[in-house]
Amino acid sequence: MPAAPVERLRVGVLASQGDFAAHLDLLAGLGAEAVAARVPAELAGLDALVIPGGESTTISKAIERDGLEEPIRAHFDAGRPILGTCAGMIVCDRDHLGLVDAVARRNAFGRQLQSFEADLELEPEAGIGPDPIRAAFIRAPWIEEHGGAVEVLARWEGRPVAIRQGNVLLCSFHPEIAGEQRLHALLMAMATAARRRGAEAVSG
Amino acid sequence: MPERATFRLKTGLAEMLKGGVIMDVTDAEQARVAEAAGACAVMALERVPADIRRDGGVARMSNPRMIEEIKAAVTIPVMAKARIGHFAEAQVLEALEVDYIDESEVLTPADEAHHIDKLAFEVPFVCGATNLGEALRRIGEGAAMIRSKGEAGTGNIVEAVRHLRDITGAIRRLHSLDEAELAAEAKELRAPLDVVRVVAERGWLPVPLFCAGGIATPADASLTMQLGAEGNFVGSGIFKSAEPERTAKAIVEATTHFRDAHRVLAASSDLGDPMRGDDIAELAADGELLQQRGW
């Protein structure tokens, strides 16, 4: 059987507010078709979605104002992956969109003067290799509490700062401003797997 | 070992404010209104620029107690202004743990020859600029974010447009130059050569560029974003309008959907009167242009 033509992954970045441009550049560099998404139509038909850093109150209000919750939920329900960084972690938590069984604590590491960057080791289960990630924590949240289905991929001073539940990957820090590509590559690998599952479901 | 106050962390916070609106507020109640309307940060100051302009006298750093109350009232970042060159005011604001300091021409300058040495601080700074040379001098001094100066407190967008066009046009020109031409260009711009090189190579500033000074309507916010601003500061335009809450929401919406005229139209409807506004030529005749402060 001839191999099916490989289509580029279409990865959306929620562009209501925040550093979405940095994510778009990074994803384009990894070969994805990177799309800024501000309205429901732009959230349809994505292989993966990034909810970027920014101000979580501003982004949450934009999601409500612009009717974005339903298309984000449809993306999630279809088993397509989501990466949330910093504000994106908060937006996905139990108190907001409820896509993971965890609660993020806003500004948990403090104000801007307490912002920091460090080499962060991820658990082997994260599947990104042994080298630490350069992680920039900017007025960053941490995971205050979570259920048993949540996998903790990294901790800083004992606090969960990277988690995964199913197809949702969340981190407190900003891989995108430190030029760190591996989490985005992981997101794209999850998207490829989701696409394969979708194709099997159709053909099977 | 964790590192703090790196340039990446300083510009990083400004990166997170992109696509958003930073609003001037004078008390905790206004800060709550701004946050509820979707502001991505607030600028704490005692009087909005329109009132500073009207009242005259010396405009200084705000009362620390007022800034504390605003910090306690909201969870979004809180910025505050220091006078140009007044590094002791900046030290006080850093001790107060504000998230960003605006070395601002809206306040009365404290030093006629020197801006604050911003590299000496852990807290990040935003500075105003009227052209690319000025922006690059501020970046050379350590500013992690640049905003147009515009003409604060006027509700008149013409000066901000001039400044944005000057900055973005000069960046495009710089990007087209040959390496051998950069030293002469740096001299022309009166800007540090290393910063000039970075801008020439990237075709953009190494820090975010926001618009400030004169935004009063959703269409103003859309205009500045289409001209290349990466976010907006709105000062007098919100709390000097007839309906601050709705105006604030509308300007936030127009900043996100700046390319969608139908959205800007919807945001512009039923807003009530914007702030009244001033003619720049009349102010210039009176010798009262704030943008001429700093160099």
Coordinates of C-alpha atoms in Angstrom, one line a residue:
Chain A
M1 CA 0.0 0.0 0.0
P2 CA 1.5 3.4 -0.9
A3 CA 2.2 5.7 2.0
A4 CA -0.4 8.4 2.5
P5 CA 1.0 11.9 1.7
V6 CA 2.2 13.6 4.9
E7 CA 0.3 16.7 5.5
R8 CA 1.9 19.5 7.6
L9 CA 0.4 19.7 11.1
R10 CA -1.8 22.7 11.6
V11 CA -1.1 24.2 15.0
G12 CA -3.0 27.1 16.4
V13 CA -1.9 29.6 19.0
L14 CA -4.6 31.4 20.9
A15 CA -3.8 35.0 20.1
S16 CA -6.3 36.9 22.2
Q17 CA -3.4 38.4 24.3
G18 CA 0.1 37.4 25.3
D19 CA 3.3 36.2 23.7
F20 CA 1.6 34.2 21.0
A21 CA 4.1 35.5 18.3
A22 CA 7.0 33.7 20.0
H23 CA 5.1 30.4 19.9
L24 CA 4.1 30.9 16.2
D25 CA 7.8 31.5 15.3
L26 CA 8.9 28.4 17.2
L27 CA 6.2 26.2 15.7
A28 CA 6.9 27.4 12.1
G29 CA 10.5 26.6 12.8
L30 CA 9.5 23.1 13.6
G31 CA 7.7 22.7 10.3
A32 CA 4.1 23.3 11.4
E33 CA 1.6 25.5 9.7
A34 CA 1.3 27.9 12.6
V35 CA -2.0 29.8 12.9
A36 CA -2.9 32.8 15.2
A37 CA -6.4 32.1 16.5
R38 CA -8.6 34.9 17.8
V39 CA -12.1 33.8 16.7
P40 CA -14.0 30.4 16.8
A41 CA -13.4 29.7 13.1
E42 CA -9.6 29.9 13.5
L43 CA -9.8 27.3 16.3
A44 CA -11.5 24.7 14.0
G45 CA -9.6 22.0 12.3
L46 CA -6.4 22.3 14.3
D47 CA -4.1 19.4 14.9
A48 CA -2.9 21.0 18.1
L49 CA -3.4 24.2 20.1
V50 CA -1.1 26.3 22.2
I51 CA -2.5 28.6 24.9
P52 CA 0.4 31.0 25.5
G53 CA 1.6 33.1 28.4
G54 CA 0.0 36.5 29.0
E55 CA -2.3 37.7 31.6
S56 CA -4.7 34.9 32.5
T57 CA -7.5 37.3 33.5
T58 CA -7.3 39.1 30.2
I59 CA -7.2 35.8 28.2
S60 CA -10.0 34.3 30.2
K61 CA -12.2 37.3 29.6
A62 CA -11.4 37.2 25.9
I63 CA -12.3 33.5 25.7
E64 CA -15.7 34.4 27.2
R65 CA -16.2 37.5 25.1
D66 CA -15.3 35.9 21.8
G67 CA -17.1 32.6 22.4
L68 CA -13.9 30.5 22.3
E69 CA -14.7 28.0 25.1
E70 CA -16.8 25.8 22.8
P71 CA -14.3 25.4 20.0
I72 CA -11.5 24.8 22.5
R73 CA -13.6 22.2 24.2
A74 CA -14.5 20.6 20.8
H75 CA -10.7 20.4 20.1
F76 CA -10.1 18.8 23.5
D77 CA -13.0 16.4 23.1
A78 CA -11.7 15.2 19.7
G79 CA -8.5 14.1 21.6
R80 CA -6.3 16.7 20.0
P81 CA -3.4 17.9 22.1
I82 CA -3.1 21.3 23.9
L83 CA 0.0 22.9 25.4
G84 CA -0.5 25.7 27.9
T85 CA 2.3 27.8 29.2
C86 CA 2.1 30.0 32.3
A87 CA -1.2 31.9 31.9
G88 CA -2.2 29.0 29.6
M89 CA -1.7 26.6 32.5
I90 CA -4.1 28.7 34.6
V91 CA -6.7 28.9 31.8
C92 CA -6.8 25.1 31.5
D93 CA -7.2 24.4 35.2
R94 CA -10.2 23.2 37.1
D95 CA -11.2 26.7 38.1
H96 CA -11.3 27.9 34.4
L97 CA -11.8 25.6 31.4
G98 CA -11.4 22.5 33.5
L99 CA -9.4 20.5 31.0
V100 CA -7.2 19.0 33.7
D101 CA -7.9 17.8 37.3
A102 CA -5.6 20.3 38.8
V103 CA -5.7 23.8 40.3
A104 CA -3.0 26.4 39.5
R105 CA -2.1 29.1 41.9
R106 CA -1.6 32.4 40.2
N107 CA 1.7 34.4 40.7
A108 CA 2.7 31.6 43.1
F109 CA 6.4 32.4 42.8
G110 CA 5.8 36.1 43.4
R111 CA 6.0 39.4 41.6
Q112 CA 8.4 40.3 38.8
L113 CA 11.3 40.7 41.1
Q114 CA 11.0 37.1 42.0
S115 CA 10.9 36.0 38.4
F116 CA 13.8 33.6 37.6
E117 CA 15.3 31.3 35.0
A118 CA 16.9 28.0 35.7
D119 CA 17.8 24.6 34.2
L120 CA 14.9 22.3 34.9
E121 CA 15.0 18.6 34.8
L122 CA 12.0 16.8 33.5
E123 CA 11.0 13.3 34.5
P124 CA 11.9 10.5 31.9
E125 CA 8.2 10.0 31.3
A126 CA 8.0 13.4 29.7
G127 CA 9.9 11.8 26.8
I128 CA 12.1 14.7 25.9
G129 CA 15.4 13.3 26.9
P130 CA 17.8 13.8 29.8
D131 CA 19.0 17.3 29.1
P132 CA 17.5 19.9 31.3
I133 CA 15.2 22.6 29.9
R134 CA 16.1 26.3 30.2
A135 CA 12.9 27.5 31.9
A136 CA 12.0 31.1 32.4
F137 CA 9.5 31.6 35.2
I138 CA 7.8 35.0 35.0
R139 CA 5.3 35.9 37.7
A140 CA 4.7 32.2 37.4
P141 CA 2.0 29.9 38.8
W142 CA 2.5 26.4 40.2
I143 CA 0.1 23.5 40.6
E144 CA -1.4 23.8 44.0
E145 CA -3.2 20.5 44.0
H146 CA -4.1 17.8 41.5
G147 CA -5.9 14.5 41.1
G148 CA -4.5 11.0 40.5
A149 CA -4.9 11.2 36.7
V150 CA -2.4 14.0 36.5
E151 CA 1.2 13.1 35.8
V152 CA 3.8 15.5 37.3
L153 CA 6.6 15.9 34.7
A154 CA 8.7 18.4 36.6
R155 CA 8.9 20.1 40.0
W156 CA 10.7 23.2 41.2
E157 CA 11.4 23.3 44.9
G158 CA 8.9 20.5 45.4
R159 CA 6.1 22.4 43.5
P160 CA 4.7 20.8 40.3
V161 CA 5.6 23.1 37.4
A162 CA 5.0 20.8 34.4
I163 CA 2.1 18.3 34.2
R164 CA 0.3 16.2 31.7
Q165 CA -3.2 14.6 31.8
G166 CA -4.1 12.8 28.6
N167 CA -3.5 15.2 25.7
V168 CA -3.1 18.3 27.8
L169 CA 0.5 19.4 28.6
L170 CA 0.9 22.4 30.9
C171 CA 3.9 24.2 32.3
S172 CA 4.4 27.2 34.6
F173 CA 7.4 28.5 32.7
H174 CA 8.1 29.8 29.2
P175 CA 10.0 27.5 26.9
E176 CA 9.3 29.8 24.0
I177 CA 11.3 32.8 25.2
A178 CA 14.3 30.7 26.0
G179 CA 14.4 29.2 22.5
E180 CA 13.5 25.8 24.0
Q181 CA 11.8 23.7 21.3
R182 CA 11.4 20.3 22.9
L183 CA 7.9 20.8 24.5
H184 CA 6.6 22.1 21.2
A185 CA 8.1 19.1 19.4
L186 CA 6.4 16.9 22.0
L187 CA 3.1 18.6 21.3
M188 CA 3.5 18.0 17.6
A189 CA 4.4 14.3 18.2
M190 CA 1.2 14.0 20.3
A191 CA -0.7 15.7 17.4
T192 CA 0.7 13.2 14.9
A193 CA -0.4 10.4 17.1
A194 CA -3.8 11.9 17.5
R195 CA -4.1 12.2 13.7
R196 CA -3.1 8.6 13.3
R197 CA -5.7 7.5 15.8
G198 CA -8.3 9.5 13.9
A199 CA -7.3 7.9 10.6
E200 CA -7.5 4.4 12.1
A201 CA -10.9 5.1 13.6
V202 CA -12.1 6.1 10.2
S203 CA -10.6 3.2 8.3
G204 CA -11.1 0.6 11.0
Chain B
M1 CA 21.3 27.9 40.3
P2 CA 18.3 30.1 39.4
E3 CA 19.2 33.5 37.9
R4 CA 17.1 36.6 38.5
A5 CA 16.7 39.9 36.7
T6 CA 18.2 38.7 33.4
F7 CA 17.5 40.8 30.3
R8 CA 15.3 37.8 29.1
L9 CA 13.2 38.0 32.2
K10 CA 12.9 41.8 32.0
T11 CA 11.8 41.8 28.3
G12 CA 9.9 38.5 29.0
L13 CA 7.3 40.3 31.2
A14 CA 6.8 42.9 28.4
E15 CA 6.4 40.0 26.0
M16 CA 3.5 38.7 28.1
L17 CA 1.8 42.0 27.9
K18 CA 1.7 42.0 24.1
G19 CA -1.7 42.3 22.4
G20 CA -3.0 43.9 25.6
V21 CA -3.8 47.3 27.1
I22 CA -2.0 48.9 30.1
M23 CA -4.3 51.4 31.8
D24 CA -3.5 54.4 33.9
V25 CA -5.3 54.2 37.3
T26 CA -5.2 56.6 40.2
D27 CA -6.7 54.4 43.0
A28 CA -7.7 50.8 43.9
E29 CA -11.2 51.2 42.6
Q30 CA -10.1 52.3 39.1
A31 CA -7.5 49.4 39.2
R32 CA -10.4 46.9 39.8
V33 CA -12.4 48.4 37.0
A34 CA -9.4 48.2 34.6
E35 CA -8.7 44.5 35.6
A36 CA -12.4 43.6 35.2
A37 CA -12.4 45.2 31.7
G38 CA -9.5 43.0 30.7
A39 CA -6.4 45.3 31.1
C40 CA -3.2 43.2 31.1
A41 CA -1.5 45.6 33.5
V42 CA -2.1 48.9 35.3
M43 CA 0.0 52.0 35.7
A44 CA -0.4 53.5 39.1
L45 CA -0.2 57.3 39.3
E46 CA -1.7 60.0 41.3
R47 CA -3.1 62.1 38.5
V48 CA -3.7 61.0 34.9
P49 CA -1.7 63.1 32.3
A50 CA -4.7 65.3 31.4
D51 CA -5.0 66.4 35.0
I52 CA -1.2 66.9 35.3
R53 CA -1.4 69.1 32.3
R54 CA -4.3 71.1 33.7
D55 CA -2.9 71.4 37.3
G56 CA 0.7 72.3 36.4
G57 CA 3.3 72.3 39.2
V58 CA 5.9 69.6 39.7
A59 CA 4.6 66.1 38.9
R60 CA 6.5 63.4 41.0
M61 CA 6.5 59.7 41.7
S62 CA 3.1 58.7 43.2
N63 CA 2.5 58.2 46.9
P64 CA 3.8 54.7 47.8
R65 CA 0.7 54.0 49.9
M66 CA -1.6 54.5 46.9
I67 CA 0.7 52.2 44.9
E68 CA 0.5 49.6 47.7
E69 CA -3.3 49.8 47.7
I70 CA -3.4 49.2 43.9
K71 CA -1.0 46.3 44.2
A72 CA -3.3 44.8 46.9
A73 CA -6.4 45.3 44.7
V74 CA -5.4 43.5 41.6
T75 CA -3.5 40.4 40.5
I76 CA -2.3 41.8 37.1
P77 CA 1.1 43.5 37.0
V78 CA 1.4 47.0 38.5
M79 CA 3.7 49.6 36.9
A80 CA 4.6 53.0 38.4
K81 CA 6.3 56.1 37.0
A82 CA 9.6 57.7 38.1
R83 CA 10.8 61.1 36.9
I84 CA 13.4 61.1 34.1
G85 CA 16.8 60.7 35.7
H86 CA 15.4 60.4 39.2
F87 CA 17.1 57.1 40.1
A88 CA 16.2 57.5 43.8
E89 CA 12.5 57.5 43.0
A90 CA 13.2 54.3 40.9
Q91 CA 15.0 52.8 43.9
V92 CA 12.0 53.4 46.1
L93 CA 9.7 51.9 43.5
E94 CA 12.0 48.9 43.3
A95 CA 11.9 48.5 47.1
L96 CA 8.1 48.7 46.8
E97 CA 8.3 45.7 44.4
V98 CA 6.3 47.2 41.5
D99 CA 6.5 45.0 38.4
Y100 CA 7.7 47.6 36.0
I101 CA 9.0 51.2 36.2
D102 CA 8.1 53.8 33.6
E103 CA 10.8 56.5 33.4
S104 CA 8.3 59.0 32.2
E105 CA 8.2 62.4 30.5
V106 CA 4.7 62.8 32.0
L107 CA 6.4 63.6 35.3
T108 CA 8.7 66.6 35.7
P109 CA 12.2 65.6 34.7
A110 CA 14.7 65.5 37.6
D111 CA 17.9 65.5 35.5
E112 CA 18.5 67.5 32.3
A113 CA 21.5 65.5 31.1
H114 CA 21.1 61.9 32.3
H115 CA 18.4 59.2 32.1
I116 CA 18.4 56.6 34.8
D117 CA 21.1 53.9 34.5
K118 CA 18.5 51.1 34.2
L119 CA 21.1 48.3 34.0
A120 CA 21.7 49.0 37.7
F121 CA 18.2 47.8 38.6
E122 CA 16.6 44.4 38.9
V123 CA 13.2 45.7 38.2
P124 CA 12.5 46.2 34.4
F125 CA 12.0 49.7 32.9
V126 CA 9.8 51.0 30.0
C127 CA 10.8 54.3 28.4
G128 CA 9.2 56.6 25.9
A129 CA 10.7 57.5 22.5
T130 CA 9.8 59.8 19.7
N131 CA 12.2 58.2 17.1
L132 CA 14.4 55.2 16.7
G133 CA 17.6 56.9 18.0
E134 CA 15.9 57.8 21.2
A135 CA 14.5 54.2 21.5
L136 CA 17.9 52.7 21.0
R137 CA 19.6 55.1 23.5
R138 CA 17.1 54.0 26.1
I139 CA 17.6 50.3 25.3
G140 CA 21.4 50.9 25.6
E141 CA 20.7 52.2 29.1
G142 CA 18.8 49.0 29.9
A143 CA 15.2 49.7 29.0
A144 CA 13.4 46.4 28.5
M145 CA 10.3 47.8 26.8
I146 CA 9.8 50.9 24.6
R147 CA 6.6 52.9 24.1
S148 CA 6.0 55.9 21.8
K149 CA 5.7 59.1 23.8
G150 CA 2.8 60.5 21.8
E151 CA 1.5 63.5 23.6
A152 CA 0.1 62.3 26.9
G153 CA -3.2 63.7 28.2
T154 CA -4.4 65.2 25.0
G155 CA -6.6 62.4 23.6
N156 CA -5.0 63.3 20.3
I157 CA -3.3 60.4 18.5
V158 CA -1.3 62.4 15.9
E159 CA 1.9 62.5 17.9
A160 CA 1.9 58.8 18.7
V161 CA 1.3 58.0 15.0
R162 CA 4.3 60.2 14.1
H163 CA 6.5 58.4 16.6
L164 CA 5.4 54.9 15.6
R165 CA 5.9 55.7 11.9
D166 CA 9.3 57.2 12.6
I167 CA 10.4 54.2 14.7
T168 CA 9.1 51.5 12.4
G169 CA 10.3 53.3 9.2
A170 CA 13.8 53.8 10.6
I171 CA 13.9 50.1 11.6
R172 CA 13.0 49.1 8.0
R173 CA 15.7 51.4 6.7
L174 CA 18.3 50.0 9.1
H175 CA 17.4 46.4 8.2
S176 CA 18.2 47.2 4.5
L177 CA 21.7 48.6 5.3
D178 CA 25.0 46.9 4.7
E179 CA 27.1 46.0 7.7
A180 CA 29.7 48.6 6.6
E181 CA 27.1 51.3 6.8
L182 CA 26.0 50.7 10.4
A183 CA 28.7 52.7 12.2
A184 CA 27.8 55.8 10.3
E185 CA 24.1 55.1 10.9
A186 CA 24.7 54.7 14.6
K187 CA 26.4 58.0 14.7
E188 CA 23.5 59.6 12.8
L189 CA 21.0 58.0 15.2
R190 CA 23.2 58.9 18.2
A191 CA 22.7 55.3 19.4
P192 CA 25.0 52.6 20.6
L193 CA 26.5 50.6 17.7
D194 CA 25.9 47.2 19.3
V195 CA 22.2 47.9 19.7
V196 CA 22.0 49.3 16.1
R197 CA 23.6 46.0 14.9
V198 CA 21.0 43.9 16.7
V199 CA 18.1 45.9 15.2
A200 CA 19.7 45.9 11.7
E201 CA 20.0 42.1 11.8
R202 CA 16.6 41.3 13.4
G203 CA 14.6 44.0 11.6
W204 CA 12.9 44.8 14.9
L205 CA 13.8 46.1 18.3
P206 CA 15.3 43.6 20.8
V207 CA 12.4 44.6 23.2
P208 CA 8.6 45.0 22.7
L209 CA 7.3 48.3 21.2
F210 CA 4.0 49.6 22.6
C211 CA 2.1 52.7 21.8
A212 CA 1.4 55.4 24.4
G213 CA 0.1 59.0 24.3
G214 CA -3.2 60.0 22.9
I215 CA -5.3 56.9 22.5
A216 CA -9.0 57.7 23.3
T217 CA -11.1 55.4 21.1
P218 CA -11.2 51.7 19.9
A219 CA -10.3 53.0 16.4
D220 CA -7.2 54.7 17.9
A221 CA -6.2 51.4 19.4
S222 CA -6.7 49.6 16.1
L223 CA -4.7 52.3 14.2
T224 CA -1.6 52.0 16.4
M225 CA -1.6 48.2 16.3
Q226 CA -1.9 48.3 12.5
L227 CA 1.1 50.7 12.5
G228 CA 3.2 48.1 14.3
A229 CA 2.6 48.7 18.0
E230 CA 2.6 45.4 19.9
G231 CA 0.2 46.6 22.6
N232 CA -1.3 49.9 23.9
F233 CA -0.9 52.1 27.0
V234 CA -4.1 54.2 27.6
G235 CA -3.9 57.0 30.1
S236 CA -6.5 59.7 30.3
G237 CA -8.5 58.1 27.5
I238 CA -10.3 55.7 29.9
F239 CA -11.1 57.5 33.1
K240 CA -11.7 60.9 31.4
S241 CA -14.3 59.3 29.1
A242 CA -18.0 59.5 29.8
E243 CA -18.2 55.7 30.4
P244 CA -14.8 54.4 31.6
E245 CA -15.8 50.8 32.1
R246 CA -17.3 50.4 28.6
T247 CA -14.5 52.4 27.0
A248 CA -11.9 50.2 28.7
K249 CA -13.5 47.0 27.5
A250 CA -13.9 48.4 24.0
I251 CA -10.3 49.4 23.7
V252 CA -9.2 46.0 25.0
E253 CA -11.4 44.3 22.3
A254 CA -10.1 46.6 19.6
T255 CA -6.5 45.9 20.5
T256 CA -7.0 42.1 20.1
H257 CA -9.1 42.3 17.0
F258 CA -7.4 45.3 15.5
R259 CA -7.5 44.0 11.9
D260 CA -11.2 43.2 12.0
A261 CA -13.1 46.4 11.3
H262 CA -16.4 44.8 12.1
R263 CA -15.2 44.1 15.6
V264 CA -13.8 47.5 16.0
L265 CA -17.1 48.9 14.8
A266 CA -19.0 46.8 17.3
A267 CA -16.7 47.9 20.1
S268 CA -17.1 51.6 19.1
S269 CA -20.9 51.6 19.2
D270 CA -22.8 53.1 22.2
L271 CA -19.7 54.2 24.0
G272 CA -20.7 57.7 25.0
D273 CA -18.3 60.6 24.6
P274 CA -14.6 60.0 24.6
M275 CA -12.3 62.5 26.4
R276 CA -12.5 65.9 24.9
G277 CA -8.9 66.2 23.5
D278 CA -6.5 69.0 22.7
D279 CA -5.0 70.4 19.6
I280 CA -1.3 69.8 19.5
A281 CA -0.4 73.1 17.7
E282 CA -2.1 75.1 20.5
L283 CA -0.1 73.2 23.2
A284 CA 3.1 73.7 21.2
A285 CA 2.5 77.4 21.0
D286 CA 2.2 77.4 24.8
G287 CA 5.5 75.5 24.9
E288 CA 3.8 72.6 26.8
L289 CA 4.7 69.5 24.9
L290 CA 5.6 66.6 27.3
Q291 CA 7.3 64.6 24.5
Q292 CA 10.1 67.2 24.4
R293 CA 11.2 66.0 27.8
G294 CA 14.1 63.5 27.6
W295 CA 16.4 63.2 24.6

